[in-house]
Short mmCIF file of C-alpha atoms and ligand atoms in Angstrom, two decimals:
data_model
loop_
_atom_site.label_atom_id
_atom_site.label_comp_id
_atom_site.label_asym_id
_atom_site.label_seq_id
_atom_site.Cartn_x
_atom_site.Cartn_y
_atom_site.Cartn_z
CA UNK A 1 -11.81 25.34 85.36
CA UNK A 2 -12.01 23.08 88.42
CA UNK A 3 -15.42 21.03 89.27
CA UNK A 4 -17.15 17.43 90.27
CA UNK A 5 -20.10 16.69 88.39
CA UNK A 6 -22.84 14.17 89.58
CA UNK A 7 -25.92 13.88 89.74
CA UNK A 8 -27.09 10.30 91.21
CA UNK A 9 -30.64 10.32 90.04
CA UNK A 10 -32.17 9.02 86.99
CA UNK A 11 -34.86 11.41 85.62
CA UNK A 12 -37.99 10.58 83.56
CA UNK A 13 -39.98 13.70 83.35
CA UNK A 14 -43.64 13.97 81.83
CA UNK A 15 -46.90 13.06 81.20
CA UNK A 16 -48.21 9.74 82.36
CA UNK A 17 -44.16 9.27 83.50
CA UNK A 18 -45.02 6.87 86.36
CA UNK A 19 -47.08 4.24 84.01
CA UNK A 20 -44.79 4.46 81.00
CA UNK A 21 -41.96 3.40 82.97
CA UNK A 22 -43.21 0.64 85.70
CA UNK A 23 -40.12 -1.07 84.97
CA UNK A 24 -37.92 1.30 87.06
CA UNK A 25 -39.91 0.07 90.06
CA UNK A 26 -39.70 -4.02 89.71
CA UNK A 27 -35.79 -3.59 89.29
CA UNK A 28 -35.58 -2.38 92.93
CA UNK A 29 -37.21 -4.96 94.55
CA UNK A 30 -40.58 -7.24 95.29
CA UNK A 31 -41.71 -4.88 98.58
CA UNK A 32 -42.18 -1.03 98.34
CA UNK A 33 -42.69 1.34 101.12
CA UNK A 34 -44.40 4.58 100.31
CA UNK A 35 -43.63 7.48 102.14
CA UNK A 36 -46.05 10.52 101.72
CA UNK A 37 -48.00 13.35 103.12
CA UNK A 38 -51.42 12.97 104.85
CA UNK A 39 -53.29 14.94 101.99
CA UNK A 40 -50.70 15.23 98.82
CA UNK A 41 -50.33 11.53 97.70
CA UNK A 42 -53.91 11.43 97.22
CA UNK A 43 -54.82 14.68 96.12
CA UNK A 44 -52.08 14.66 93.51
CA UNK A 45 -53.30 11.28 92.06
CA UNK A 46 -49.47 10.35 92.29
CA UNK A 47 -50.55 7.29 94.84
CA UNK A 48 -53.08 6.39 92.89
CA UNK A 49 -50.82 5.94 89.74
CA UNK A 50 -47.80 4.24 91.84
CA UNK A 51 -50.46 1.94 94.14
CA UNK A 52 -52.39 0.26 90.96
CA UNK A 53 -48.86 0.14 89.37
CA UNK A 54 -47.45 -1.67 92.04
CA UNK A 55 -50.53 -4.13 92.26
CA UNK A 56 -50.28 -4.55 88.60
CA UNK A 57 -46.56 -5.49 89.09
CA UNK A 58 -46.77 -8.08 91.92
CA UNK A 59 -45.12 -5.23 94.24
CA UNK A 60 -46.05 -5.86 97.69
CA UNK A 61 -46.55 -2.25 99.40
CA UNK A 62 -47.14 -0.30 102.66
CA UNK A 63 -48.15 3.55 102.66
CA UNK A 64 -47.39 5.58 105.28
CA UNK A 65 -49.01 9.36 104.84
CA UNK A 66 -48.31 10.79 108.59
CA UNK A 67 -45.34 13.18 107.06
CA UNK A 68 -45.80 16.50 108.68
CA UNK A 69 -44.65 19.34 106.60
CA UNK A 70 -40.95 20.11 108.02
CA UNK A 71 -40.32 16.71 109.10
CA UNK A 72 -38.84 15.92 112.33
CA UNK A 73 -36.80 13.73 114.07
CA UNK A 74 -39.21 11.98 115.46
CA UNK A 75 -42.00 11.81 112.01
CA UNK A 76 -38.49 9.97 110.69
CA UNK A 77 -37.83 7.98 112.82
CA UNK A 78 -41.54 6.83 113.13
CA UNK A 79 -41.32 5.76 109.49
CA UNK A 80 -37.54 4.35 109.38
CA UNK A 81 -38.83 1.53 111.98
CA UNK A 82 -42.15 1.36 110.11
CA UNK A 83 -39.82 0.84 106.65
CA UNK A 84 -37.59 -1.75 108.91
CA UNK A 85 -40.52 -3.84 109.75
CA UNK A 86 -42.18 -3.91 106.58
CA UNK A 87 -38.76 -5.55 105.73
CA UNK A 88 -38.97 -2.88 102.90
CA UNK A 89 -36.77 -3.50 99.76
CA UNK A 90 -37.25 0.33 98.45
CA UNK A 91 -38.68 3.47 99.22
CA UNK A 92 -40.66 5.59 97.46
CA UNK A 93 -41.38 9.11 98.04
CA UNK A 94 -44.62 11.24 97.28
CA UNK A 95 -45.14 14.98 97.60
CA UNK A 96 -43.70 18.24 98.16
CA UNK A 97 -40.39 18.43 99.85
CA UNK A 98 -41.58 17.18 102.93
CA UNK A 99 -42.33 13.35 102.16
CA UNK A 100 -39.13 13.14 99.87
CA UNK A 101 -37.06 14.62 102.30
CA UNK A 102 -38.40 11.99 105.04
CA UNK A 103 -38.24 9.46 102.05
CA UNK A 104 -34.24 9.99 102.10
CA UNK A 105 -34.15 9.92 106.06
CA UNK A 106 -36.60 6.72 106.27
CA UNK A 107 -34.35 4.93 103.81
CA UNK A 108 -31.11 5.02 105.38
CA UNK A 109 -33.28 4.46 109.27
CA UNK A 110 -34.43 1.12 108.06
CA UNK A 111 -30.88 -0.11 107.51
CA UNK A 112 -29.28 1.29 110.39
CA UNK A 113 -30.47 1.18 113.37
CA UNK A 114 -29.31 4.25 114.88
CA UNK A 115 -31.11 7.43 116.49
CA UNK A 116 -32.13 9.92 113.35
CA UNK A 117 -29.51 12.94 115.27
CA UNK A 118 -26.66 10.50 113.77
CA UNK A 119 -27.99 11.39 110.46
CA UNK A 120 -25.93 14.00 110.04
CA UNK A 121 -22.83 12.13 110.72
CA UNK A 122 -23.52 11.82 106.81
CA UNK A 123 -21.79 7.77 107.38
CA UNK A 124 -24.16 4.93 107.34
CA UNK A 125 -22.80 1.67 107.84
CA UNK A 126 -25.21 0.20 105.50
CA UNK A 127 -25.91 1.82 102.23
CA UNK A 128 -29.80 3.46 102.22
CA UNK A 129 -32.47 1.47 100.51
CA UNK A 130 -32.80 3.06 96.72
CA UNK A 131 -35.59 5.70 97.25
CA UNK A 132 -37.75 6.79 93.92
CA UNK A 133 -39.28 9.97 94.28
CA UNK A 134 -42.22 11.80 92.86
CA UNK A 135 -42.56 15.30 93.44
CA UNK A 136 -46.33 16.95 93.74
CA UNK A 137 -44.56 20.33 94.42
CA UNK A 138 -42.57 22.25 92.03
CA UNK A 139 -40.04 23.93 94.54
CA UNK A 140 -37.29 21.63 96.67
CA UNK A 141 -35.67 20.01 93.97
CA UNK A 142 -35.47 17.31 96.34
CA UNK A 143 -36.30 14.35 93.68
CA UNK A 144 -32.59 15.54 92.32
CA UNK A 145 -30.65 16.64 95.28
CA UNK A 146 -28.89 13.95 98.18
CA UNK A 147 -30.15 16.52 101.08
CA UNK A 148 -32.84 15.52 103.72
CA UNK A 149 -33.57 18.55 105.64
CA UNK A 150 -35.13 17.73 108.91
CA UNK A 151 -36.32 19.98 111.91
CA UNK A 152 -34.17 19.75 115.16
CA UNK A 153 -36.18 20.65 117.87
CA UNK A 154 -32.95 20.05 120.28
CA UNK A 155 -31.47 23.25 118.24
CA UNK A 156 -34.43 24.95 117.37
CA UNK A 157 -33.79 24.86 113.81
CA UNK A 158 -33.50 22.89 110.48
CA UNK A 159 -30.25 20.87 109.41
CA UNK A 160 -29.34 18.89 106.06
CA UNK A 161 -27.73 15.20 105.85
CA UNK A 162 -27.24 13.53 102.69
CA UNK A 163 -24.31 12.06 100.54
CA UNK A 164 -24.00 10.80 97.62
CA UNK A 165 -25.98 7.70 98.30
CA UNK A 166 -28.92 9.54 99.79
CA UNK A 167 -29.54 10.72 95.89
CA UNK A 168 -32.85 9.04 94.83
CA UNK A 169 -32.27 6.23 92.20
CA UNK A 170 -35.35 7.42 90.21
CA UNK A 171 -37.64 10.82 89.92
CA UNK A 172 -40.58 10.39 88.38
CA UNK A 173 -42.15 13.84 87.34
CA UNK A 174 -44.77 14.53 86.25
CA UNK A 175 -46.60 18.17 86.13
CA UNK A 176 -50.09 16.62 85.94
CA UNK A 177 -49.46 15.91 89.71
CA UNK A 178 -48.77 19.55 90.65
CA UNK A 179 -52.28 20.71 89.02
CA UNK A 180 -53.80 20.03 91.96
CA UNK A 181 -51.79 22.93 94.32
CA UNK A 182 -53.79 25.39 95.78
CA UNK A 183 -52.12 29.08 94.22
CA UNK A 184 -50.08 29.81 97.91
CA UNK A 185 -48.72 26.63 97.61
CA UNK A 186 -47.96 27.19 94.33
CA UNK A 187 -46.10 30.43 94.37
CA UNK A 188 -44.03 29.99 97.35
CA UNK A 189 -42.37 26.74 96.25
CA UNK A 190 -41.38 28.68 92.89
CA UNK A 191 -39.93 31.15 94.82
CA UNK A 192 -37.92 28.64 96.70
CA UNK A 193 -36.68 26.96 93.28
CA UNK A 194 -35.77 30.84 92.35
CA UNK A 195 -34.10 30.58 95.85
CA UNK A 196 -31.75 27.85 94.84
CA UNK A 197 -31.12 28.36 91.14
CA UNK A 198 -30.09 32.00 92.47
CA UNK A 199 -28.01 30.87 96.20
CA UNK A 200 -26.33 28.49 94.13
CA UNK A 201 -25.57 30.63 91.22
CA UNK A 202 -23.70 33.53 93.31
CA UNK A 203 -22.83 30.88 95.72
CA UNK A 204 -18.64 30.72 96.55
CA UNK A 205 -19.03 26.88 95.63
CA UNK A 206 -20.54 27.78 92.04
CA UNK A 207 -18.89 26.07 89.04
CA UNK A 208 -19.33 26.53 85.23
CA UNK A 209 -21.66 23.54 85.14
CA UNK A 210 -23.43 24.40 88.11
CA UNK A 211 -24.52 28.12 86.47
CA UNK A 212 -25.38 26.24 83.64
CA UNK A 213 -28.40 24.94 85.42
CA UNK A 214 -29.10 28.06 87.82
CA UNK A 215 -29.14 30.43 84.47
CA UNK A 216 -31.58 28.46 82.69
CA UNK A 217 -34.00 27.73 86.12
CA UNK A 218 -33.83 31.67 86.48
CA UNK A 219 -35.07 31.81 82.79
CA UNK A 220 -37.79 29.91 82.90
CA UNK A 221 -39.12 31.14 86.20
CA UNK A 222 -39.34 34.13 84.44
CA UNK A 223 -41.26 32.72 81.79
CA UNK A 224 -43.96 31.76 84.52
CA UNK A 225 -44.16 34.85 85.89
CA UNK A 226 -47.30 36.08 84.19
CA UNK A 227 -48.85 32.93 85.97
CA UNK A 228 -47.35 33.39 89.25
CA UNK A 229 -49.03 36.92 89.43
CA UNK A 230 -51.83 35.90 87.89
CA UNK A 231 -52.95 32.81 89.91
CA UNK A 232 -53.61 31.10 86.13
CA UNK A 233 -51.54 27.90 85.94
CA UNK A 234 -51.95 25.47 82.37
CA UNK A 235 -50.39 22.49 82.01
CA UNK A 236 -47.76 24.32 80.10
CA UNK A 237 -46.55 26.68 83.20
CA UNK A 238 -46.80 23.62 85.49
CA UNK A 239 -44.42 21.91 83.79
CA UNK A 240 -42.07 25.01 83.32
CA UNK A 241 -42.49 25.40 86.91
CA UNK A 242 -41.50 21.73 87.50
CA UNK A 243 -38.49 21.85 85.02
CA UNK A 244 -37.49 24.95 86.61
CA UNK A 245 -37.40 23.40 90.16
CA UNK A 246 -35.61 20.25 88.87
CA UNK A 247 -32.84 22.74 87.60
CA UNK A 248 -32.78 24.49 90.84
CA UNK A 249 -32.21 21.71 92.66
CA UNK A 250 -29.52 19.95 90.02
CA UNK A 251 -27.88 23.83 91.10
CA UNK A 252 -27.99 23.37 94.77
CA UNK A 253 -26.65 19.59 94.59
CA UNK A 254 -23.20 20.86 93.49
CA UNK A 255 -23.08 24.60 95.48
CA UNK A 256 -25.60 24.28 98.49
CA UNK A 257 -27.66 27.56 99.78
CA UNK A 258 -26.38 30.13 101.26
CA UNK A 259 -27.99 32.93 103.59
CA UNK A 260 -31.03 33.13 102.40
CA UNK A 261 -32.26 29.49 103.38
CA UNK A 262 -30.08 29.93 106.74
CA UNK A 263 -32.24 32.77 107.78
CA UNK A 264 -35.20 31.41 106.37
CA UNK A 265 -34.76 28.07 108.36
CA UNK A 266 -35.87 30.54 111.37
CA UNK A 267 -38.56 32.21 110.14
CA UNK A 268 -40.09 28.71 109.73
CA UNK A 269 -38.97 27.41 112.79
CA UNK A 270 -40.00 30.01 114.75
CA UNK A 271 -42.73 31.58 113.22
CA UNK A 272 -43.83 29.00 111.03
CA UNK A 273 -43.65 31.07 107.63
CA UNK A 274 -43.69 28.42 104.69
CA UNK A 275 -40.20 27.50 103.33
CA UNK A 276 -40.26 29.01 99.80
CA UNK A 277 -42.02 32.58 101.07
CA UNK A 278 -39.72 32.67 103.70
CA UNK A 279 -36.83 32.43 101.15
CA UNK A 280 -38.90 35.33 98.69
CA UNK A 281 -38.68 38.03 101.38
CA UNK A 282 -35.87 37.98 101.88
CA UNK A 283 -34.02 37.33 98.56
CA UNK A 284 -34.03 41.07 97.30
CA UNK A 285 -32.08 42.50 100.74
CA UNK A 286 -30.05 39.77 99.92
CA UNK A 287 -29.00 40.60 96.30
CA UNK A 288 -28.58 43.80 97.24
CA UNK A 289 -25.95 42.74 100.36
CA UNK A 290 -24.09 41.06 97.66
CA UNK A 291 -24.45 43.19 94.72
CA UNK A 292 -21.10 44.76 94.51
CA UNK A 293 -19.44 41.50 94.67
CA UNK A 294 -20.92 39.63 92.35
CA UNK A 295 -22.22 42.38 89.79
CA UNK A 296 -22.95 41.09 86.62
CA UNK A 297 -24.09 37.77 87.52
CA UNK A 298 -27.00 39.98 89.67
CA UNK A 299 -27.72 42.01 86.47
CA UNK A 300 -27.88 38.76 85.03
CA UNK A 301 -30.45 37.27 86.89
CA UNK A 302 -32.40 40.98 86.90
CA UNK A 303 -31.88 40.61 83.20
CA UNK A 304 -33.40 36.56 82.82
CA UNK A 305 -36.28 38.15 84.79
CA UNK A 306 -37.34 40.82 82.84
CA UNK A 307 -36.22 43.44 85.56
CA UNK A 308 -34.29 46.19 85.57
CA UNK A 309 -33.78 46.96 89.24
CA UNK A 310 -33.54 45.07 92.80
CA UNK A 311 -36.27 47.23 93.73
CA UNK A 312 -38.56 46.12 91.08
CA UNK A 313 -37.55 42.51 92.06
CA UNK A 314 -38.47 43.06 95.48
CA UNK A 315 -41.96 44.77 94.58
CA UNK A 316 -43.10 41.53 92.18
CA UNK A 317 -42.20 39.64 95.15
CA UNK A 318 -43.67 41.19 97.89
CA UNK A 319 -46.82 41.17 95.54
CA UNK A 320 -46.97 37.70 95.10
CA UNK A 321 -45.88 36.48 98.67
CA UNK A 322 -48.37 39.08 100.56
CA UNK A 323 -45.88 40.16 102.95
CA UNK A 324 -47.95 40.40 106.42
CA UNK A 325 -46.07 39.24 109.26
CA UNK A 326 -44.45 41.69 112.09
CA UNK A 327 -41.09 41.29 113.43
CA UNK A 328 -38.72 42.63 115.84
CA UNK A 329 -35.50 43.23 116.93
CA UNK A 330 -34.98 40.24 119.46
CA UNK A 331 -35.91 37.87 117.08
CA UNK A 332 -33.56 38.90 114.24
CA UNK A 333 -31.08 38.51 117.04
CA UNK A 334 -31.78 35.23 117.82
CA UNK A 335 -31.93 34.11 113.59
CA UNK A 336 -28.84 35.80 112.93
CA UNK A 337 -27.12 33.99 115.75
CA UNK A 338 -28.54 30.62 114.86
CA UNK A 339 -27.92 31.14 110.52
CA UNK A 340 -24.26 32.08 111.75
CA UNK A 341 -23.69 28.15 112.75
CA UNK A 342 -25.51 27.03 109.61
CA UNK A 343 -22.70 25.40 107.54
CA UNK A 344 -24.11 27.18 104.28
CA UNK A 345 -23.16 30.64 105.68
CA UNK A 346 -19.63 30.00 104.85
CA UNK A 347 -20.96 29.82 100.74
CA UNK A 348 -22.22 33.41 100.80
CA UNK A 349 -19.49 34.89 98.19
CA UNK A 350 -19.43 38.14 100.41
CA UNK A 351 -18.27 37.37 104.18
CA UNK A 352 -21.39 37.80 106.59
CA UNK A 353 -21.24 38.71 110.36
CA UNK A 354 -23.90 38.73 112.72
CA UNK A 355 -24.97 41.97 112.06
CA UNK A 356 -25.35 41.95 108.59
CA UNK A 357 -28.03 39.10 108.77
CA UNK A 358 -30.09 41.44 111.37
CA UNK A 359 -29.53 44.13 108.63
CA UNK A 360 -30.80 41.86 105.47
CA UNK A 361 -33.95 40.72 107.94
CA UNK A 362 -34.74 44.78 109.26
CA UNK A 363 -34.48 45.86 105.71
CA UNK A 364 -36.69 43.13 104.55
CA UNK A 365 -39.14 42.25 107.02
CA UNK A 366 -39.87 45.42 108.89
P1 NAP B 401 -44.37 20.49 101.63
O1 NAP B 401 -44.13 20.82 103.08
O2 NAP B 401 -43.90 19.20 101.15
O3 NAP B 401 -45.93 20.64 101.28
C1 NAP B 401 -46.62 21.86 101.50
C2 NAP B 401 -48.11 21.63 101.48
O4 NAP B 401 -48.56 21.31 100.16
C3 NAP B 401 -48.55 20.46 102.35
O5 NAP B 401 -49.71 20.84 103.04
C4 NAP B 401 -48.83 19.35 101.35
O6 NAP B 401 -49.77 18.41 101.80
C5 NAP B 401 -49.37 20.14 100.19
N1 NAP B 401 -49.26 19.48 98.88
C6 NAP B 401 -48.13 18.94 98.32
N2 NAP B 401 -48.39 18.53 97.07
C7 NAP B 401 -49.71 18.78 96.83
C8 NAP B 401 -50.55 18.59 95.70
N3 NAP B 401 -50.08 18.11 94.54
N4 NAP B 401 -51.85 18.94 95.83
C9 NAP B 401 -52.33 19.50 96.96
N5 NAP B 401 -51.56 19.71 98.05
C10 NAP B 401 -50.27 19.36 97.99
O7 NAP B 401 -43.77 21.73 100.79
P2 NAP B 401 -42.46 21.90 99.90
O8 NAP B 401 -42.24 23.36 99.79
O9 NAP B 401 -42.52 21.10 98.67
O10 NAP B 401 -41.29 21.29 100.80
C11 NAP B 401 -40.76 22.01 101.89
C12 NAP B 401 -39.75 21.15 102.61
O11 NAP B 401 -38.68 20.80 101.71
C13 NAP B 401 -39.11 21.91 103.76
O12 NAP B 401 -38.93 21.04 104.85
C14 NAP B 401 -37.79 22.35 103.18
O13 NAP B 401 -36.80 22.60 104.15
C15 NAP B 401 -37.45 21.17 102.30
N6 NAP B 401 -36.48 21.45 101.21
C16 NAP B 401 -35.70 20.42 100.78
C17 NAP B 401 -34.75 20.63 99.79
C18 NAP B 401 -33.87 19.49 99.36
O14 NAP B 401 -32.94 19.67 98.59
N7 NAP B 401 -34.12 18.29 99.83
C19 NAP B 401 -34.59 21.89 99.23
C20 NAP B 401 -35.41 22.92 99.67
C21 NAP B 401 -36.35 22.69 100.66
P3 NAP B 401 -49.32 17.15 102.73
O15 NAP B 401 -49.08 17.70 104.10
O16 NAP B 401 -50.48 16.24 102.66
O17 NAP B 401 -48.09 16.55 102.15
FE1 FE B 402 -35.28 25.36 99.65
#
């Protein structure tokens, strides 16, 4: 056995987290600056909790809620100077993916003053601010993974920085702040978790520890699935859901993603498919590219879910994801070229070429 085991982030996961812990946010300093979407901060009642916290604390703090979802360049940079002159001590990050991911990227712009493209030089000559984060999606895993992924317009797709200092200090999370996603919202950032619990887990960078985590995300995705199909979410599922996603993304911080995010990256990028559904479509043609190289841990997963068959993996999917889009030829050209220079595409345990990505995206999105 061979592995590196880390994960950088203190967790504190459930109800009423955020108040029962206020400590965590006076150790980082006396001036927070809150990073968050325009609509999920407030809608999840997470910035309400962390605001009358703060004022209860003597924490002097600045919100900025112009995240898009997919961040850019350009949305980080916007709040790394905003961070910088706020003469921030520590960041804080509320939302989905989005908002913690620009959380990450605002933290170590306020430090350094350098464009956001040398992000992923992955050195910063001064350590990021701590970032906390609060998740009000149950997908990314970001609260528990070092990876800010950002949108490069320049290459016309999305690319990951992060090292171990991008991890954030704290993650509060709590499900009560999920309860508030709409059922689409809901669904495709489960599949996304799925996504990374299941990259990771027949990734070429996957170590005992590692599956550990991706086995028991699988598991208890499975256990939601009743909800996922029936749009019915308790608290009970929500926090499953949230647990599971936490798992995924504990997976991912030790093996990365492999194809299916690379590809997906495009379909976002290009045709503006959310992250996690973009992931679901293609994830059965993808288990099925792979499935006489990594047999059993594929009946393994199959198994965890309840299924019997790729197939039938690819027909609960489809059914919860509406598949609806059309595609053609030209453009699974241009995404196979483009997830061929994603870094991640070297993970995939079976070798990929060009053609086998056009393959995985015909047999899946046609
Ligand atoms: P998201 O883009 O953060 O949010 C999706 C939508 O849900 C937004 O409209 C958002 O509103 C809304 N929303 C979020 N929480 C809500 C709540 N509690 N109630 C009501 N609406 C809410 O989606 P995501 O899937 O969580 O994140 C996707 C991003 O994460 C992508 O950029 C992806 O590449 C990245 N990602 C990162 C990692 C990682 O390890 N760091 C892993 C996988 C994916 P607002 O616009 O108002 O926020
Ligand atoms: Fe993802």
């Amino acid at each position: 056995m061979d592995f590196k085991f880390q994960i950088g982030t203190k967790v504190l996961f459930g109800r009423n987290c955020v108040k029962a812990n206020g400590a965590e946010f006076s150790k980082l300093g006396a001036r927070a600056f809150i990073v968050t979407g325009r609509s999920s901060g407030k809608a999840s009642g997470a910035l309400g909790d962390t605001t009358e916290l703060l004022k209860d604390a003597g924490i002097a703090y600045m919100v900025y809620d112009r995240v898009d979802n997919n961040p850019t360049l350009e949305n980080v940079k916007d709040a790394g100077m905003e961070a910088a002159a706020f003469e921030a001590d520590f960041i804080i990050g509320i939302g989905g993916g989005s908002p913690l991911d620009a959380a990450k990227a605002a933290a170590v712009l306020a430090v350094n003053t350098v464009e956001p493209v040398e992000l992923f030089k992955n050195i910063f000559s001064k350590k990021p601010l701590p970032v906390i984060a609060i998740p009000t999606t149950a997908g990314t895993g970001s609260e528990v993974t070092p990876y800010s992924i950002l949108t490069r317009r320049d290459l016309e797709t999305k690319m990951s920085f992060g090292n171990e200092d991008t991890f954030p200090k704290v993650a509060f999370m709590d499900a009560r702040y999920t309860m508030s996603l709409d059922r689409e919202v809901t669904v495709n950032t489960a599949v996304d978790a799925l996504s990374h619990a299941v990259e990771g887990y027949l990734s070429r960078r996957s170590t005992a520890i590692s599956d550990v985590f991706a086995i028991e995300a699988v598991e208890v995705f499975g256990q939601c699935l009743p909800a996922l199909i029936n749009g019915d979410f308790d608290f009970e599922a929500r926090e499953k859901l949230l647990y599971s996603a936490m798992l995924g993304g504990m997976t991912i911080s030790h093996t990365g993603t492999t194809i299916v995010h690379g590809i997906g990256y495009s379909l976002t990028y290009f045709r503006g498919l959310p992250h996690g559904r973009a992931n679901g479509l293609l994830m059965a043609e993808y288990l099925r590219f792979n499935y006489e190289y990594v047999r059993e841990k594929i009946n393994k997963v199959l198994g965890l879910l309840g299924m019997k068959t790729i197939d039938e993996l690819k027909r609960q999917l489809s059914g919860i994801l509406n598949k609806g889009e059309t595609f053609d030829e030209k453009e699974f050209s241009r995404y196979a070229a483009l997830a061929m220079k994603q870094k991640s595409t070297s993970y995939n345990i079976r070798n990929v070429t060009e053609t086998d990505m056009q393959d995985i995206m015909r047999k899946s999105l046609l």
